Amino acid sequence: MLTFLRPRFVSKRYSVDIAGHVCKQVRTSSHHHEEYDRISKLTNELFQNTVVSLNQIDVLLQKNVNNMTFHNFALLMGNTSRKKIKLRQSQLRTISEALSTMTANVKVDDIGQLAYSFHLYDDNQPHILSIMEVGNKKLKLATTITARVTENVLFGMRNMSSSSAPVREMLGTLSSKMHTCTEDYSSIQISNSLNGLRCMNSSNCAAELNAVIYEICQKMRSMKTSLNSREVSNSLVGFRGIDSSNVIVRDVLLLLTDHLRHSRQMMHCVGISSSLYGLQNMSSEHVEVRGIIEVLTKKIEEAAAANVSLDNIGVSNVLYGMQNMSCAHAEVKKMMCALSRIINQSKNIPMTANQLSNAIFGLQNMSPCNEVFDIITLLGVRVEAFDGRLNAEEVGKCLLGMRHLTSHASSTPDTLQVVHKIRLSIIHHKPFTNVKPVDVARSVLGLGGVSVSSVQEGPSNLQLSSTVPSIVLIISNMCHSCSNDFSISDIIMILRGIRELNIDNPDVQTLVASLGRKFRRLRNKNSLLLAEKELVAALSQNTDLKRCPFFGNLVSALGLKKRMTVLL
């Protein structure tokens, strides 16, 4: 389970103390309307109760909606979020419709309070997005904003995807307002602001997201307080959908590394889990990523010395976060050693299918080495006790994660036994439903790590090789069950995987035929034309593939027959 620090929202007339109680403040203006005061009072009195029902909120809205101001709605939604009450769609629609008709200027603190309440919802809620659009329009009119408003707005979007236009627009507006804010940001405000980015993806929101991260980076450079270990881990969770290719992101990582290095606070289970889980899209090719890995390793060693252990969720999360790390770097090797120690101190409780697949998926870019084999051996006990059912997504993750573990001469018997046990679980639990293209792509690429013809001699390896044909047929069936179009990245991943299989094997030829039929039904042919060079390059590397009787059909399905005449 991931942790977060809850920001406190505030208005000119009401605030929330540390215990979470609503406190009335002195009136700051003499021209408040009595109706405005009455509704605010009713709202606060309602939420002072231990339990508040949605029906009570319904009554409040029905009786007062026509007289409610922006502040009243912000106060209502802020209080519901504080009590973790998700409003009904009908209630959200009522609020959205009322807010959309308001033209008066509003206080910036009310915008922050309203935005903070969004953290209970995701961007699949159309009425929430409508309310966000109103809040964004009001924010554009604000002359300046405070650090607390920034914190509330960003934290409110912690379950929002950057694929939604209203979310991107809010990020764009917020970054421009942050640029003019001269107020110092506290460590908790920085931490909660970064945590709010945890569902953002740098691939579909580069400009707006980078602008916000840049402004946060500038605020971090001028801040007068330091982040402790908990605040750093809370911040790193926010990067889970963001890669390290952008220098702005790496600058923030550098600052977080410095804060973590100087923090004397010990990291515990949740902090360790959160920190590494947030690095899942970061590549160890970047020195800044290796820097924070090095400091996190010292924190984990310190925790292990104090007998801190991880639960299964923690084990799954820390390994899942390593998916773009390579043991070619000394810092990553040391991290794997530290993880082995702390995992070894954890209870050997059977993992769920999701936990197991995520843990193994995190090893996909690890080259075979003793540090990785030690991790696999520790997972072996949990795998032996595993008796669950793997779905299509989990199959793809397991196969891709094990890709490099069986194709090297140094693979240990314990490693091969773990892989064999997982493959048997895949074979014994079929058919698969709700298959996505990426599940097929990961499975094909993952199986490419070992083929029937390339398995070395030895009891463990020969036992392992006996599972390959069955899994190839299962992947063929998964492909047949998949109803969605394959993306270009999925197709290239598949071609890379086929390259490493024994193309003379009849089961592999059946798989190629299934893929050819699937590619022929692709609806978006324009994307194939745009990626023609990449596809030709991927096919050209498959020098053995042309021996397959179905190769011509596969090339034709991708619209590349003329370009591939040399191979044909």
mmCIF file of N, CA, C and O in Angstrom, residues 188-219:
data_model
loop_
_atom_site.group_PDB
_atom_site.id
_atom_site.type_symbol
_atom_site.label_atom_id
_atom_site.label_comp_id
_atom_site.label_asym_id
_atom_site.label_seq_id
_atom_site.Cartn_x
_atom_site.Cartn_y
_atom_site.Cartn_z
ATOM 1 N N ILE A 188 6.323 19.704 2.919
ATOM 2 C CA ILE A 188 5.112 18.894 2.740
ATOM 3 C C ILE A 188 4.335 19.353 1.510
ATOM 4 O O ILE A 188 3.704 18.542 0.810
ATOM 5 N N GLN A 189 4.385 20.649 1.200
ATOM 6 C CA GLN A 189 3.695 21.156 0.005
ATOM 7 C C GLN A 189 4.385 20.667 -1.266
ATOM 8 O O GLN A 189 3.708 20.299 -2.233
ATOM 9 N N ILE A 190 5.702 20.630 -1.264
ATOM 10 C CA ILE A 190 6.446 20.071 -2.405
ATOM 11 C C ILE A 190 6.113 18.594 -2.555
ATOM 12 O O ILE A 190 5.841 18.100 -3.662
ATOM 13 N N SER A 191 6.130 17.869 -1.445
ATOM 14 C CA SER A 191 5.883 16.424 -1.463
ATOM 15 C C SER A 191 4.497 16.099 -1.995
ATOM 16 O O SER A 191 4.335 15.237 -2.866
ATOM 17 N N ASN A 192 3.482 16.786 -1.495
ATOM 18 C CA ASN A 192 2.114 16.527 -1.945
ATOM 19 C C ASN A 192 1.884 16.978 -3.382
ATOM 20 O O ASN A 192 1.093 16.372 -4.112
ATOM 21 N N SER A 193 2.568 18.025 -3.801
ATOM 22 C CA SER A 193 2.441 18.493 -5.185
ATOM 23 C C SER A 193 2.986 17.450 -6.150
ATOM 24 O O SER A 193 2.354 17.128 -7.164
ATOM 25 N N LEU A 194 4.155 16.895 -5.845
ATOM 26 C CA LEU A 194 4.733 15.853 -6.704
ATOM 27 C C LEU A 194 3.902 14.571 -6.649
ATOM 28 O O LEU A 194 3.721 13.893 -7.664
ATOM 29 N N ASN A 195 3.380 14.243 -5.482
ATOM 30 C CA ASN A 195 2.559 13.047 -5.344
ATOM 31 C C ASN A 195 1.311 13.118 -6.220
ATOM 32 O O ASN A 195 0.826 12.098 -6.712
ATOM 33 N N GLY A 196 0.813 14.328 -6.451
ATOM 34 C CA GLY A 196 -0.382 14.497 -7.269
ATOM 35 C C GLY A 196 -0.189 14.140 -8.730
ATOM 36 O O GLY A 196 -1.157 13.998 -9.481
ATOM 37 N N LEU A 197 1.074 13.960 -9.166
ATOM 38 C CA LEU A 197 1.367 13.637 -10.569
ATOM 39 C C LEU A 197 1.394 12.135 -10.822
ATOM 40 O O LEU A 197 1.746 11.699 -11.918
ATOM 41 N N ARG A 198 1.018 11.327 -9.846
ATOM 42 C CA ARG A 198 1.289 9.884 -9.910
ATOM 43 C C ARG A 198 0.547 9.139 -11.015
ATOM 44 O O ARG A 198 0.954 8.042 -11.399
ATOM 45 N N CYS A 199 -0.533 9.706 -11.542
ATOM 46 C CA CYS A 199 -1.244 9.051 -12.645
ATOM 47 C C CYS A 199 -0.989 9.737 -13.976
ATOM 48 O O CYS A 199 -1.621 9.420 -14.985
ATOM 49 N N MET A 200 -0.066 10.708 -13.983
ATOM 50 C CA MET A 200 0.278 11.420 -15.213
ATOM 51 C C MET A 200 1.284 10.605 -16.020
ATOM 52 O O MET A 200 2.100 9.877 -15.462
ATOM 53 N N ASN A 201 1.210 10.769 -17.330
ATOM 54 C CA ASN A 201 2.111 10.036 -18.214
ATOM 55 C C ASN A 201 2.852 11.020 -19.095
ATOM 56 O O ASN A 201 2.237 11.834 -19.789
ATOM 57 N N SER A 202 4.170 10.950 -19.061
ATOM 58 C CA SER A 202 4.966 11.922 -19.821
ATOM 59 C C SER A 202 4.833 11.751 -21.325
ATOM 60 O O SER A 202 5.204 12.639 -22.092
ATOM 61 N N SER A 203 4.269 10.640 -21.785
ATOM 62 C CA SER A 203 4.154 10.408 -23.229
ATOM 63 C C SER A 203 2.962 11.139 -23.841
ATOM 64 O O SER A 203 2.960 11.421 -25.023
ATOM 65 N N ASN A 204 1.925 11.429 -23.029
ATOM 66 C CA ASN A 204 0.745 12.084 -23.604
ATOM 67 C C ASN A 204 0.488 13.470 -23.017
ATOM 68 O O ASN A 204 -0.553 14.053 -23.235
ATOM 69 N N CYS A 205 1.426 13.972 -22.255
ATOM 70 C CA CYS A 205 1.222 15.287 -21.634
ATOM 71 C C CYS A 205 2.565 15.974 -21.423
ATOM 72 O O CYS A 205 2.809 16.557 -20.377
ATOM 73 N N ALA A 206 3.434 15.884 -22.399
ATOM 74 C CA ALA A 206 4.811 16.327 -22.201
ATOM 75 C C ALA A 206 4.911 17.812 -21.854
ATOM 76 O O ALA A 206 5.548 18.179 -20.867
ATOM 77 N N ALA A 207 4.293 18.680 -22.648
ATOM 78 C CA ALA A 207 4.479 20.124 -22.475
ATOM 79 C C ALA A 207 3.933 20.612 -21.138
ATOM 80 O O ALA A 207 4.636 21.269 -20.357
ATOM 81 N N GLU A 208 2.667 20.299 -20.862
ATOM 82 C CA GLU A 208 2.029 20.788 -19.630
ATOM 83 C C GLU A 208 2.673 20.188 -18.384
ATOM 84 O O GLU A 208 2.903 20.875 -17.387
ATOM 85 N N LEU A 209 2.961 18.898 -18.451
ATOM 86 C CA LEU A 209 3.549 18.209 -17.306
ATOM 87 C C LEU A 209 4.957 18.718 -17.027
ATOM 88 O O LEU A 209 5.323 18.981 -15.873
ATOM 89 N N ASN A 210 5.734 18.875 -18.071
ATOM 90 C CA ASN A 210 7.095 19.373 -17.894
ATOM 91 C C ASN A 210 7.109 20.787 -17.328
ATOM 92 O O ASN A 210 8.003 21.145 -16.545
ATOM 93 N N ALA A 211 6.125 21.592 -17.726
ATOM 94 C CA ALA A 211 6.048 22.966 -17.216
ATOM 95 C C ALA A 211 5.800 22.977 -15.712
ATOM 96 O O ALA A 211 6.417 23.751 -14.974
ATOM 97 N N VAL A 212 4.904 22.103 -15.255
ATOM 98 C CA VAL A 212 4.617 22.023 -13.821
ATOM 99 C C VAL A 212 5.833 21.495 -13.061
ATOM 100 O O VAL A 212 6.207 22.026 -12.005
ATOM 101 N N ILE A 213 6.462 20.431 -13.592
ATOM 102 C CA ILE A 213 7.644 19.862 -12.924
ATOM 103 C C ILE A 213 8.766 20.897 -12.856
ATOM 104 O O ILE A 213 9.479 21.001 -11.845
ATOM 105 N N TYR A 214 8.913 21.684 -13.924
ATOM 106 C CA TYR A 214 9.933 22.732 -13.930
ATOM 107 C C TYR A 214 9.678 23.739 -12.814
ATOM 108 O O TYR A 214 10.610 24.133 -12.090
ATOM 109 N N GLU A 215 8.423 24.166 -12.654
ATOM 110 C CA GLU A 215 8.095 25.142 -11.610
ATOM 111 C C GLU A 215 8.317 24.555 -10.220
ATOM 112 O O GLU A 215 8.806 25.245 -9.316
ATOM 113 N N ILE A 216 7.961 23.277 -10.042
ATOM 114 C CA ILE A 216 8.206 22.631 -8.743
ATOM 115 C C ILE A 216 9.707 22.583 -8.469
ATOM 116 O O ILE A 216 10.162 22.814 -7.344
ATOM 117 N N CYS A 217 10.484 22.290 -9.514
ATOM 118 C CA CYS A 217 11.939 22.238 -9.380
ATOM 119 C C CYS A 217 12.485 23.593 -8.915
ATOM 120 O O CYS A 217 13.356 23.659 -8.034
ATOM 121 N N GLN A 218 11.975 24.676 -9.504
ATOM 122 C CA GLN A 218 12.417 26.015 -9.112
ATOM 123 C C GLN A 218 12.049 26.305 -7.666
ATOM 124 O O GLN A 218 12.837 26.922 -6.932
ATOM 125 N N LYS A 219 10.867 25.888 -7.238
ATOM 126 C CA LYS A 219 10.446 26.099 -5.843
ATOM 127 C C LYS A 219 11.323 25.289 -4.897
ATOM 128 O O LYS A 219 11.629 25.736 -3.782
#
